[in-house]
């Protein structure tokens, strides 16, 4: 028809059927295929990331987080702690000097005296060994050095005489006197010499198997070293090692010689008072161990002058120290080192917890109660530091009371000095009657006035160091202290080795640096040398080796780098690693899985 308008075919709206066909064609359309070059690049990128992780990341992580554990001789360390590596002995050399006896008589006396000592000895680790010293021959007769014979009468190596005499614990001089009816012994206070006096008729015959003189010498020697023997037994028992049980369970050292002792044997002489003396000795030993300080390489001594008024404000302490205390500190230098400082404090008042001194009109003295002695030190106002220097500090206070409270003593005992365990000592210096403040201020304290206090401080210092109270000879006390320190340090270092070995096994995650291994090797070497020196009686050498062993053992056990790993639990590690490895690890793992899936698909289609 002429009036109709034609619509172009391209403008015709699609029907519902044509729309469905177009949607199906669009859904079936795939992206263009990935080229081989892009696949290869993607695979190389993923592989490069994993190569960095495996060959660089993991080794770096392992190297930076691994715990280094140096190899330690654990078995040997435990053997030292258990006492299996060494059974120390303390043979004390006793030199018998008998110038008045013939050589054969002296040798026989030494032999039967040794038998008597063996019968008395009930502690096999500590024993006395007698040696006969002979006076040197004149140089124009022979050039052979002095010889020594042992208890059996055999002649020892003369070249070792000087070394033996240097290590001799005691020299017994037998001095015969015509007028001597009974035996008498005198111990020299300032030397290691015991003088024994006897009559000419009391010398034992060569054919006799026992002698009253030999028994007397044996009893005296056993009494002199009884406290040392008990202290070493205490140290052994405190070490809790099988060695201590072996020694402490051992009966009399050599009971085979009992038959050779006469009816008046030393054991019978001592049976009446053995229980009493043992009880007293145990009490004295417990008291000494309570107040003695733990061993330290260095001790600091603070000597203070405290006055209740303004005088005396000056004292000649330097001269007094050089004359009274310096020689003792020099003798103790082989055991520990000491530093000394002094100070003066005026108007030093009592502690508020201490009652004021009470006047005793019957005795004309001022007294302090014993219960106030421990609180006598006014720690709040007196400048006494407990930690001056590298080692423990011992405070020694010289207190000058008010002239109106003189003389000031302790109630009951009337003593003017006392010891405060683990802290120091106090000495009250009472000025002469009638001395005024002005005269004391002008004169000060002289060296002679200070020396009694320093002498008391010297005895207190020895008590703090663990020196025995008997025998009264100072050189013997210092020798005994050397042996006791060598024994305590030896067992302390051995026990530390055992503790370190058990710690290493119990904590496998703890770090053990090479410095610990070096310290352990040094400690074990020094322990061997200490043990060897103890067995031959070279106690000074044993102490020097034991000091090194104890220091190295402490350094190894308390190594700072070992402590950090103990407090690093596994939960802490998870909390650290998850936030770091989660964001990095998930993309790497997923990309690796896709690549593996693609390779598996390509292999199946091929």
Coordinates of C-alpha atoms in Angstrom, one line a residue:
X1 CA 0.0 0.0 0.0
X2 CA 1.2 3.4 -0.9
X3 CA 0.4 5.1 2.5
X4 CA 2.4 2.5 4.6
X5 CA 5.9 3.2 6.0
X6 CA 8.6 0.5 5.8
X7 CA 10.8 0.0 8.8
X8 CA 14.4 -1.1 8.1
X9 CA 15.2 -4.7 9.0
X10 CA 18.1 -3.5 11.2
X11 CA 15.8 -1.5 13.4
X12 CA 13.5 -4.4 14.1
X13 CA 13.4 -5.3 17.9
X14 CA 14.7 -8.9 18.7
X15 CA 12.2 -11.4 19.8
X16 CA 12.5 -13.5 22.9
X17 CA 14.0 -16.5 21.0
X18 CA 16.7 -14.4 19.4
X19 CA 17.6 -12.9 22.9
X20 CA 18.2 -16.4 24.4
X21 CA 20.5 -17.3 21.4
X22 CA 22.6 -14.2 22.0
X23 CA 23.0 -14.8 25.7
X24 CA 24.1 -18.4 25.1
X25 CA 26.7 -17.3 22.6
X26 CA 28.1 -14.7 25.0
X27 CA 28.4 -17.3 27.8
X28 CA 30.3 -19.8 25.7
X29 CA 32.9 -17.1 24.7
X30 CA 36.3 -17.9 26.3
X31 CA 39.3 -15.6 26.9
X32 CA 42.0 -15.8 24.4
X33 CA 44.5 -18.6 25.1
X34 CA 47.5 -17.8 27.2
X35 CA 50.7 -17.7 25.3
X36 CA 53.5 -20.1 26.1
X37 CA 55.8 -17.2 26.9
X38 CA 53.5 -15.8 29.6
X39 CA 53.1 -19.3 31.1
X40 CA 56.8 -19.7 31.2
X41 CA 57.3 -16.3 32.8
X42 CA 54.7 -17.0 35.5
X43 CA 56.3 -20.3 36.3
X44 CA 59.7 -18.7 36.6
X45 CA 58.3 -16.0 38.9
X46 CA 56.8 -18.6 41.2
X47 CA 59.9 -20.8 41.1
X48 CA 62.1 -17.8 41.9
X49 CA 60.1 -16.9 44.9
X50 CA 60.3 -20.4 46.2
X51 CA 64.0 -20.6 45.4
X52 CA 64.6 -17.5 47.5
X53 CA 62.6 -19.0 50.4
X54 CA 64.3 -22.4 50.3
X55 CA 67.9 -21.5 49.5
X56 CA 68.1 -18.1 51.2
X57 CA 65.3 -17.6 53.7
X58 CA 65.3 -21.0 55.4
X59 CA 69.1 -21.1 55.9
X60 CA 69.1 -17.5 57.2
X61 CA 66.2 -18.3 59.6
X62 CA 67.9 -21.5 60.8
X63 CA 71.2 -19.8 61.3
X64 CA 69.7 -16.9 63.2
X65 CA 67.3 -18.8 65.4
X66 CA 69.1 -22.1 66.1
X67 CA 70.4 -22.6 69.6
X68 CA 74.1 -23.3 69.8
X69 CA 75.0 -26.0 72.3
X70 CA 78.7 -26.5 72.8
X71 CA 79.7 -30.0 73.6
X72 CA 80.2 -30.6 77.3
X73 CA 81.8 -33.7 79.0
X74 CA 78.6 -34.4 80.9
X75 CA 79.7 -37.8 82.2
X76 CA 83.0 -36.5 83.5
X77 CA 81.3 -33.5 85.1
X78 CA 78.8 -35.7 86.9
X79 CA 81.6 -38.0 88.1
X80 CA 83.3 -35.1 89.7
X81 CA 80.1 -34.1 91.4
X82 CA 79.5 -37.6 92.7
X83 CA 83.1 -38.0 94.0
X84 CA 84.0 -40.8 91.6
X85 CA 86.7 -38.9 89.7
X86 CA 88.8 -38.1 92.8
X87 CA 88.8 -39.1 96.4
X88 CA 90.8 -36.2 98.0
X89 CA 93.1 -36.9 101.0
X90 CA 94.7 -34.5 103.4
X91 CA 98.0 -36.0 104.5
X92 CA 99.7 -33.7 107.0
X93 CA 103.4 -33.8 107.2
X94 CA 104.7 -33.8 110.8
X95 CA 108.5 -33.4 111.1
X96 CA 110.1 -35.0 114.2
X97 CA 113.3 -33.3 115.3
X98 CA 115.2 -35.4 117.9
X99 CA 118.7 -34.0 118.2
X100 CA 119.3 -35.8 121.5
X101 CA 118.5 -39.3 120.2
X102 CA 120.5 -41.6 118.1
X103 CA 119.3 -42.1 114.6
X104 CA 118.1 -45.7 115.2
X105 CA 116.3 -44.6 118.4
X106 CA 114.6 -41.7 116.7
X107 CA 113.5 -43.9 113.8
X108 CA 112.0 -46.4 116.2
X109 CA 110.2 -43.6 118.1
X110 CA 108.7 -42.2 114.9
X111 CA 107.6 -45.7 113.9
X112 CA 105.7 -46.5 117.1
X113 CA 104.3 -43.0 117.3
X114 CA 102.9 -43.4 113.8
X115 CA 101.2 -46.6 114.9
X116 CA 99.7 -44.8 117.8
X117 CA 98.4 -42.1 115.5
X118 CA 96.9 -44.6 113.2
X119 CA 95.1 -46.2 116.1
X120 CA 93.6 -42.9 117.1
X121 CA 92.6 -41.8 113.6
X122 CA 89.0 -42.5 112.7
X123 CA 88.8 -40.4 109.6
X124 CA 90.8 -41.8 106.7
X125 CA 90.7 -38.7 104.5
X126 CA 92.7 -36.7 107.1
X127 CA 95.8 -38.3 108.5
X128 CA 99.1 -37.3 110.0
X129 CA 102.3 -38.6 108.5
X130 CA 105.5 -38.4 110.6
X131 CA 108.9 -37.7 109.1
X132 CA 112.2 -37.7 110.9
X133 CA 114.3 -34.6 110.2
X134 CA 118.0 -35.0 110.7
X135 CA 120.4 -32.0 111.2
X136 CA 122.5 -31.3 108.2
X137 CA 126.1 -32.5 108.2
X138 CA 128.9 -30.0 108.1
X139 CA 129.9 -28.9 104.7
X140 CA 133.5 -30.1 105.0
X141 CA 132.2 -33.6 105.7
X142 CA 129.6 -34.1 102.9
X143 CA 127.7 -32.0 100.5
X144 CA 124.7 -34.3 100.6
X145 CA 121.5 -32.4 101.7
X146 CA 119.6 -33.3 104.8
X147 CA 117.8 -36.5 104.6
X148 CA 114.3 -37.4 105.9
X149 CA 113.1 -40.8 107.0
X150 CA 109.5 -41.8 107.1
X151 CA 107.6 -43.6 109.9
X152 CA 108.8 -47.0 108.7
X153 CA 112.4 -45.9 109.0
X154 CA 113.2 -45.9 105.3
X155 CA 115.2 -42.9 103.9
X156 CA 113.4 -40.6 101.6
X157 CA 114.7 -38.6 98.7
X158 CA 117.0 -36.0 100.2
X159 CA 116.4 -33.6 97.3
X160 CA 112.7 -33.2 98.4
X161 CA 113.6 -32.1 102.0
X162 CA 113.1 -28.4 101.3
X163 CA 109.7 -29.0 99.7
X164 CA 108.6 -31.3 102.5
X165 CA 109.7 -28.9 105.2
X166 CA 107.9 -26.0 103.5
X167 CA 104.7 -28.1 103.4
X168 CA 105.2 -29.5 107.0
X169 CA 102.2 -28.7 109.1
X170 CA 104.1 -29.0 112.4
X171 CA 107.6 -29.6 113.7
X172 CA 107.9 -31.6 116.9
X173 CA 111.1 -30.9 118.8
X174 CA 112.0 -33.6 121.4
X175 CA 114.0 -32.0 124.1
X176 CA 115.5 -34.2 126.8
X177 CA 116.0 -32.8 130.4
X178 CA 117.5 -34.5 133.3
X179 CA 115.1 -33.1 135.8
X180 CA 111.9 -33.9 133.8
X181 CA 109.9 -36.6 135.5
X182 CA 106.6 -36.2 133.5
X183 CA 106.0 -35.5 129.9
X184 CA 105.4 -31.9 129.0
X185 CA 104.4 -30.2 125.8
X186 CA 104.5 -26.5 124.8
X187 CA 103.1 -25.2 121.5
X188 CA 104.8 -22.1 120.3
X189 CA 102.2 -19.3 119.7
X190 CA 104.1 -17.6 116.8
X191 CA 105.5 -20.6 115.0
X192 CA 104.5 -24.1 114.0
X193 CA 106.7 -25.8 116.6
X194 CA 105.6 -28.1 119.4
X195 CA 108.3 -28.6 122.1
X196 CA 108.0 -32.0 123.9
X197 CA 110.1 -32.4 127.1
X198 CA 111.0 -35.9 128.4
X199 CA 113.5 -37.5 130.8
X200 CA 116.4 -39.6 129.7
X201 CA 114.8 -42.8 131.2
X202 CA 111.6 -42.3 129.2
X203 CA 113.2 -43.0 125.8
X204 CA 111.7 -46.3 124.4
X205 CA 114.0 -49.2 123.8
X206 CA 114.5 -50.4 120.3
X207 CA 112.8 -53.7 121.0
X208 CA 109.7 -52.2 122.6
X209 CA 106.5 -52.2 120.5
X210 CA 104.9 -49.3 122.4
X211 CA 106.0 -46.3 124.5
X212 CA 104.4 -43.8 126.9
X213 CA 106.4 -41.1 125.1
X214 CA 105.0 -42.2 121.7
X215 CA 101.4 -42.3 123.1
X216 CA 101.9 -38.8 124.6
X217 CA 103.1 -37.3 121.3
X218 CA 100.2 -39.0 119.4
X219 CA 97.6 -37.7 121.8
X220 CA 99.0 -34.2 121.6
X221 CA 99.1 -34.2 117.8
X222 CA 95.6 -35.6 117.6
X223 CA 94.3 -32.9 119.9
X224 CA 96.0 -30.1 118.0
X225 CA 94.4 -31.1 114.7
X226 CA 91.0 -32.4 116.1
X227 CA 89.1 -29.3 115.1
X228 CA 90.5 -29.3 111.6
X229 CA 89.6 -32.9 111.2
X230 CA 86.1 -32.3 112.3
X231 CA 85.7 -29.3 110.0
X232 CA 86.9 -31.3 107.0
X233 CA 84.5 -34.1 107.9
X234 CA 81.7 -31.5 108.1
X235 CA 82.7 -30.1 104.6
X236 CA 82.7 -33.7 103.2
X237 CA 79.3 -34.4 104.7
X238 CA 77.9 -31.2 103.3
X239 CA 79.0 -32.1 99.8
X240 CA 76.5 -35.0 99.8
X241 CA 78.7 -37.2 97.6
X242 CA 79.4 -40.9 97.9
X243 CA 83.0 -40.0 98.8
X244 CA 81.8 -38.3 102.0
X245 CA 79.8 -41.4 102.9
X246 CA 82.8 -43.6 102.3
X247 CA 85.0 -41.5 104.5
X248 CA 82.5 -40.9 107.2
X249 CA 81.6 -44.6 107.5
X250 CA 85.2 -45.6 107.8
X251 CA 86.2 -46.7 111.2
X252 CA 89.6 -46.4 112.8
X253 CA 92.2 -45.9 110.1
X254 CA 94.5 -48.8 110.8
X255 CA 93.1 -51.1 113.4
X256 CA 95.8 -53.6 112.7
X257 CA 98.2 -51.7 114.9
X258 CA 96.0 -51.8 118.0
X259 CA 97.8 -54.9 119.3
X260 CA 101.0 -53.0 119.3
X261 CA 99.8 -50.3 121.7
X262 CA 100.4 -50.8 125.3
X263 CA 97.6 -51.1 127.9
X264 CA 98.0 -47.4 128.5
X265 CA 97.2 -46.8 124.9
X266 CA 96.1 -43.3 123.6
X267 CA 92.6 -44.7 122.9
X268 CA 92.2 -45.6 126.6
X269 CA 93.6 -42.3 127.7
X270 CA 91.0 -40.5 125.6
X271 CA 88.0 -42.8 126.2
X272 CA 86.9 -40.9 129.4
X273 CA 86.6 -37.5 127.8
X274 CA 85.9 -38.4 124.1
X275 CA 82.1 -37.9 124.3
X276 CA 82.4 -34.5 126.1
X277 CA 85.1 -33.2 123.8
X278 CA 83.2 -34.4 120.7
X279 CA 80.1 -32.5 121.9
X280 CA 82.0 -29.3 122.7
X281 CA 83.8 -29.6 119.4
X282 CA 80.5 -30.0 117.5
X283 CA 79.0 -27.0 119.2
X284 CA 82.0 -24.9 118.5
X285 CA 82.1 -26.0 114.9
X286 CA 78.4 -25.2 114.4
X287 CA 78.9 -21.7 115.9
X288 CA 81.9 -21.0 113.7
X289 CA 80.1 -22.1 110.5
X290 CA 77.2 -19.9 111.3
X291 CA 79.2 -16.7 111.6
X292 CA 81.7 -17.4 108.9
X293 CA 81.3 -15.8 105.5
X294 CA 81.0 -17.6 102.2
X295 CA 84.3 -17.6 100.3
X296 CA 85.0 -14.6 98.0
X297 CA 88.2 -13.8 96.1
X298 CA 88.1 -10.2 97.6
X299 CA 86.8 -8.8 100.8
X300 CA 86.4 -5.2 101.7
X301 CA 87.2 -4.0 105.2
X302 CA 85.7 -0.8 106.5
X303 CA 87.2 0.4 109.8
X304 CA 85.2 3.3 111.3
X305 CA 85.6 5.6 114.3
X306 CA 82.3 6.6 115.8
X307 CA 82.2 9.1 118.7
X308 CA 79.2 10.2 120.7
X309 CA 80.6 13.8 120.9
X310 CA 82.8 16.0 118.9
X311 CA 86.0 14.3 120.0
X312 CA 88.2 12.5 119.3
X313 CA 88.1 13.7 115.7
X314 CA 91.6 12.4 114.7
X315 CA 93.3 9.0 115.0
X316 CA 96.6 7.6 114.0
X317 CA 95.0 4.8 112.0
X318 CA 97.6 4.5 109.2
X319 CA 100.4 3.6 111.6
X320 CA 98.2 1.3 113.6
X321 CA 97.1 -0.6 110.5
X322 CA 100.6 -0.9 109.1
X323 CA 101.8 -2.4 112.4
X324 CA 98.8 -4.5 113.6
X325 CA 96.6 -5.5 110.7
X326 CA 98.8 -5.3 107.5
X327 CA 100.9 -8.4 108.5
X328 CA 97.8 -10.5 109.0
X329 CA 96.3 -9.4 105.7
X330 CA 99.7 -10.2 104.0
X331 CA 99.6 -13.7 105.5
X332 CA 96.0 -14.2 104.2
X333 CA 96.8 -12.9 100.7
X334 CA 97.2 -16.5 99.4
X335 CA 93.6 -17.2 100.5
X336 CA 91.8 -14.0 99.5
X337 CA 92.5 -10.3 98.7
X338 CA 91.6 -7.5 101.0
X339 CA 90.9 -3.8 100.6
X340 CA 90.7 -1.4 103.6
X341 CA 89.2 2.0 104.0
X342 CA 88.6 4.1 107.1
X343 CA 86.2 6.8 108.2
X344 CA 85.3 9.0 111.1
X345 CA 81.8 10.0 112.2
X346 CA 81.1 12.5 115.0
X347 CA 78.0 12.8 117.2
X348 CA 77.1 9.1 116.5
X349 CA 74.0 8.4 118.6
X350 CA 72.6 5.0 119.5
X351 CA 70.0 3.3 117.5
X352 CA 66.5 4.3 118.7
X353 CA 65.7 0.6 119.4
X354 CA 68.5 0.4 122.0
X355 CA 67.9 1.3 125.6
X356 CA 70.2 3.9 127.1
X357 CA 73.1 2.5 129.2
X358 CA 72.3 1.8 132.8
X359 CA 74.6 2.7 135.6
X360 CA 75.6 -0.1 138.0
X361 CA 76.4 1.6 141.3
X362 CA 77.8 -1.6 142.9
X363 CA 80.4 -2.0 140.2
X364 CA 80.7 1.6 139.1
X365 CA 80.2 0.9 135.4
X366 CA 77.7 1.6 132.7
X367 CA 76.2 -1.4 131.0
X368 CA 74.5 -2.4 127.8
X369 CA 72.0 -5.2 127.7
X370 CA 73.0 -8.3 125.6
X371 CA 69.7 -8.2 123.8
X372 CA 70.5 -4.7 122.5
X373 CA 73.9 -5.7 121.0
X374 CA 72.4 -6.8 117.6
X375 CA 70.6 -3.4 117.3
X376 CA 73.5 -1.3 118.6
X377 CA 74.4 -0.2 115.0
X378 CA 72.4 2.9 114.0
X379 CA 72.0 1.9 110.3
X380 CA 69.8 4.9 109.6
X381 CA 72.4 7.5 110.6
X382 CA 75.8 5.8 110.6
X383 CA 77.4 5.8 107.1
X384 CA 78.0 2.1 106.8
X385 CA 77.5 0.7 103.3
X386 CA 77.0 -3.1 103.1
X387 CA 78.2 -3.3 99.5
X388 CA 81.4 -1.4 99.0
X389 CA 83.7 -2.8 96.4
X390 CA 83.6 -6.0 94.4
X391 CA 83.3 -8.5 97.3
X392 CA 81.6 -8.7 100.7
X393 CA 82.1 -5.9 103.1
X394 CA 83.0 -6.4 106.7
X395 CA 82.4 -3.4 109.0
X396 CA 84.6 -2.9 112.1
X397 CA 83.4 -0.1 114.4
X398 CA 85.5 1.5 117.1
X399 CA 83.0 3.4 119.3
X400 CA 84.1 6.1 121.8
X401 CA 81.2 6.7 124.3
X402 CA 80.4 9.9 126.1
X403 CA 82.7 10.6 129.0
X404 CA 79.7 10.6 131.3
X405 CA 79.0 6.9 130.3
X406 CA 82.5 5.6 130.9
X407 CA 83.3 2.7 131.4
X408 CA 80.7 1.2 129.1
X409 CA 80.6 -2.6 129.0
X410 CA 78.2 -5.4 128.3
X411 CA 76.0 -6.4 131.2
X412 CA 77.0 -9.7 132.7
X413 CA 80.2 -10.5 130.9
X414 CA 81.6 -6.9 131.2
X415 CA 83.2 -7.3 127.8
X416 CA 83.8 -4.3 125.6
X417 CA 83.6 -5.9 122.2
X418 CA 81.3 -8.3 120.3
X419 CA 80.8 -9.8 116.9
X420 CA 77.8 -9.4 114.7
X421 CA 77.5 -12.5 112.4
X422 CA 77.8 -11.9 108.7
X423 CA 78.3 -8.1 109.3
X424 CA 81.3 -7.2 111.4
X425 CA 82.4 -6.3 114.9
X426 CA 82.2 -3.6 117.5
X427 CA 84.8 -2.4 120.0
X428 CA 84.0 0.1 122.7
X429 CA 87.0 2.2 123.6
X430 CA 86.6 3.6 127.1
X431 CA 88.8 6.7 127.6
X432 CA 90.9 6.9 130.8
X433 CA 89.0 8.3 133.9
X434 CA 89.3 12.0 134.1
X435 CA 90.0 12.6 130.4
X436 CA 88.1 15.7 129.2
X437 CA 86.6 16.3 125.8
X438 CA 89.1 19.1 125.2
X439 CA 92.1 16.9 126.0
X440 CA 90.8 14.1 123.7
X441 CA 90.1 16.6 121.0
X442 CA 93.6 17.9 121.0
X443 CA 95.4 14.6 121.5
X444 CA 93.2 12.4 119.3
X445 CA 93.7 8.6 119.4
X446 CA 97.2 7.4 119.3
X447 CA 98.5 4.2 117.7
X448 CA 98.8 2.5 121.1
X449 CA 95.2 3.3 122.0
X450 CA 94.0 1.9 118.6
X451 CA 96.0 -1.3 118.7
X452 CA 93.8 -3.2 121.2
X453 CA 90.8 -2.6 119.0
X454 CA 92.7 -3.7 115.8
X455 CA 93.9 -6.9 117.7
X456 CA 90.2 -7.6 118.5
X457 CA 89.3 -6.9 114.8
X458 CA 92.0 -9.3 113.7
X459 CA 90.5 -12.1 115.7
X460 CA 87.0 -11.3 114.5
X461 CA 88.3 -11.3 110.9
X462 CA 89.7 -14.8 111.3
X463 CA 86.4 -15.9 112.7
X464 CA 84.6 -14.5 109.7
X465 CA 87.0 -16.3 107.4
X466 CA 86.3 -19.6 109.1
X467 CA 89.7 -20.0 110.9
X468 CA 89.5 -22.5 113.8
X469 CA 89.8 -21.4 117.4
X470 CA 92.3 -24.1 118.2
X471 CA 95.2 -24.6 118.3
X472 CA 96.2 -21.2 119.8
X473 CA 99.1 -20.9 117.4
X474 CA 98.4 -18.3 114.7
X475 CA 100.6 -19.9 112.0
X476 CA 98.9 -23.2 112.6
X477 CA 95.5 -21.5 112.3
X478 CA 96.5 -19.9 109.0
X479 CA 97.7 -23.3 107.7
X480 CA 94.5 -24.9 108.7
X481 CA 92.5 -22.2 107.0
X482 CA 94.4 -22.8 103.8
X483 CA 93.5 -26.5 103.9
X484 CA 89.9 -25.8 104.8
X485 CA 89.5 -23.3 102.0
X486 CA 91.1 -25.7 99.5
X487 CA 88.7 -28.4 100.5
X488 CA 85.6 -26.2 100.4
X489 CA 86.4 -24.7 97.1
X490 CA 87.3 -28.1 95.6
X491 CA 83.9 -29.6 96.6
X492 CA 82.0 -26.4 95.6
X493 CA 83.5 -26.4 92.1
X494 CA 82.8 -30.1 91.8
X495 CA 79.2 -29.6 92.9
X496 CA 78.8 -26.7 90.4
X497 CA 80.0 -29.0 87.6
X498 CA 77.3 -31.5 88.5
X499 CA 74.6 -28.9 88.7
X500 CA 75.6 -27.6 85.2
X501 CA 75.5 -31.1 83.8
X502 CA 72.0 -31.7 85.2
X503 CA 70.8 -28.4 83.9
X504 CA 72.1 -29.1 80.4
X505 CA 70.2 -32.4 80.3
X506 CA 67.0 -31.1 81.9
X507 CA 66.8 -28.0 79.5
X508 CA 67.6 -29.1 75.9
X509 CA 66.5 -25.7 74.6
X510 CA 69.0 -23.8 76.6
X511 CA 72.0 -22.3 74.8
X512 CA 75.5 -23.3 75.7
X513 CA 78.1 -20.9 74.3
X514 CA 81.7 -21.8 73.7
X515 CA 82.7 -19.7 76.7
X516 CA 80.9 -22.2 78.9
X517 CA 82.7 -25.1 77.3
X518 CA 86.0 -23.4 77.8
X519 CA 85.2 -22.7 81.5
X520 CA 84.2 -26.3 82.0
X521 CA 87.5 -27.6 80.5
X522 CA 89.5 -25.2 82.7
X523 CA 87.5 -26.1 85.8
X524 CA 88.1 -29.9 85.3
X525 CA 91.8 -29.4 84.6
X526 CA 92.2 -27.3 87.8
X527 CA 90.2 -29.8 89.8
X528 CA 92.6 -32.6 88.7
X529 CA 95.5 -30.5 89.7
X530 CA 93.9 -29.7 93.0
X531 CA 93.2 -33.3 93.7
X532 CA 96.8 -34.3 92.9
X533 CA 98.2 -31.5 95.1
X534 CA 96.0 -32.5 98.0
X535 CA 97.1 -36.1 97.8
X536 CA 100.8 -35.2 98.1
X537 CA 100.2 -32.6 100.8
X538 CA 100.9 -29.5 98.8
X539 CA 98.1 -27.5 100.1
X540 CA 99.2 -24.0 99.0
X541 CA 99.3 -25.3 95.4
X542 CA 95.9 -27.0 95.9
X543 CA 94.4 -23.8 97.2
X544 CA 95.6 -21.8 94.2
X545 CA 94.2 -24.4 91.7
X546 CA 90.9 -24.6 93.7
X547 CA 90.5 -20.9 93.5
X548 CA 90.8 -20.9 89.7
X549 CA 88.4 -23.9 89.5
X550 CA 85.8 -22.2 91.7
X551 CA 85.9 -19.0 89.7
X552 CA 85.7 -20.7 86.3
X553 CA 82.9 -23.0 87.5
X554 CA 80.9 -19.9 88.7
X555 CA 81.5 -18.1 85.4
X556 CA 80.4 -21.1 83.4
X557 CA 77.2 -21.8 85.4
X558 CA 76.1 -18.1 85.5
X559 CA 76.8 -17.3 81.9
X560 CA 74.3 -14.6 80.9
X561 CA 73.6 -15.8 77.4
X562 CA 72.3 -19.1 78.8
X563 CA 69.4 -17.6 80.8
X564 CA 67.5 -15.9 77.9
X565 CA 66.4 -19.1 76.2
X566 CA 64.9 -20.6 79.4
X567 CA 62.0 -18.1 79.4
X568 CA 61.1 -18.4 75.7
X569 CA 58.1 -20.8 75.5
X570 CA 56.7 -22.3 72.3
X571 CA 53.6 -20.2 72.5
X572 CA 55.7 -17.1 72.2
X573 CA 57.3 -18.5 69.1
X574 CA 53.8 -19.1 67.5
X575 CA 52.7 -15.6 68.4
X576 CA 55.8 -14.2 66.7
X577 CA 55.8 -16.3 63.5
X578 CA 52.1 -16.3 62.5
X579 CA 51.7 -12.6 61.9
X580 CA 54.9 -12.6 59.8
X581 CA 54.5 -15.8 57.8
X582 CA 50.7 -15.8 57.3
X583 CA 50.5 -12.9 54.7
X584 CA 53.7 -14.1 53.0
X585 CA 53.1 -17.8 53.1
X586 CA 49.5 -18.0 51.8
X587 CA 50.1 -16.4 48.4
X588 CA 53.2 -18.5 47.9
X589 CA 51.5 -21.7 48.7
X590 CA 48.4 -20.9 46.6
X591 CA 50.5 -20.0 43.5
X592 CA 52.5 -23.2 43.9
X593 CA 49.4 -25.3 44.1
X594 CA 48.0 -23.7 40.9
X595 CA 51.2 -24.3 39.1
X596 CA 51.2 -27.9 40.2
X597 CA 47.6 -28.3 39.1
X598 CA 48.4 -26.8 35.7
X599 CA 51.4 -29.2 35.2
X600 CA 49.2 -32.1 36.2
X601 CA 46.5 -31.1 33.7
X602 CA 49.0 -30.7 30.9
X603 CA 50.5 -34.0 31.6
X604 CA 47.1 -35.7 31.5
X605 CA 46.2 -34.1 28.2
X606 CA 49.5 -35.0 26.7

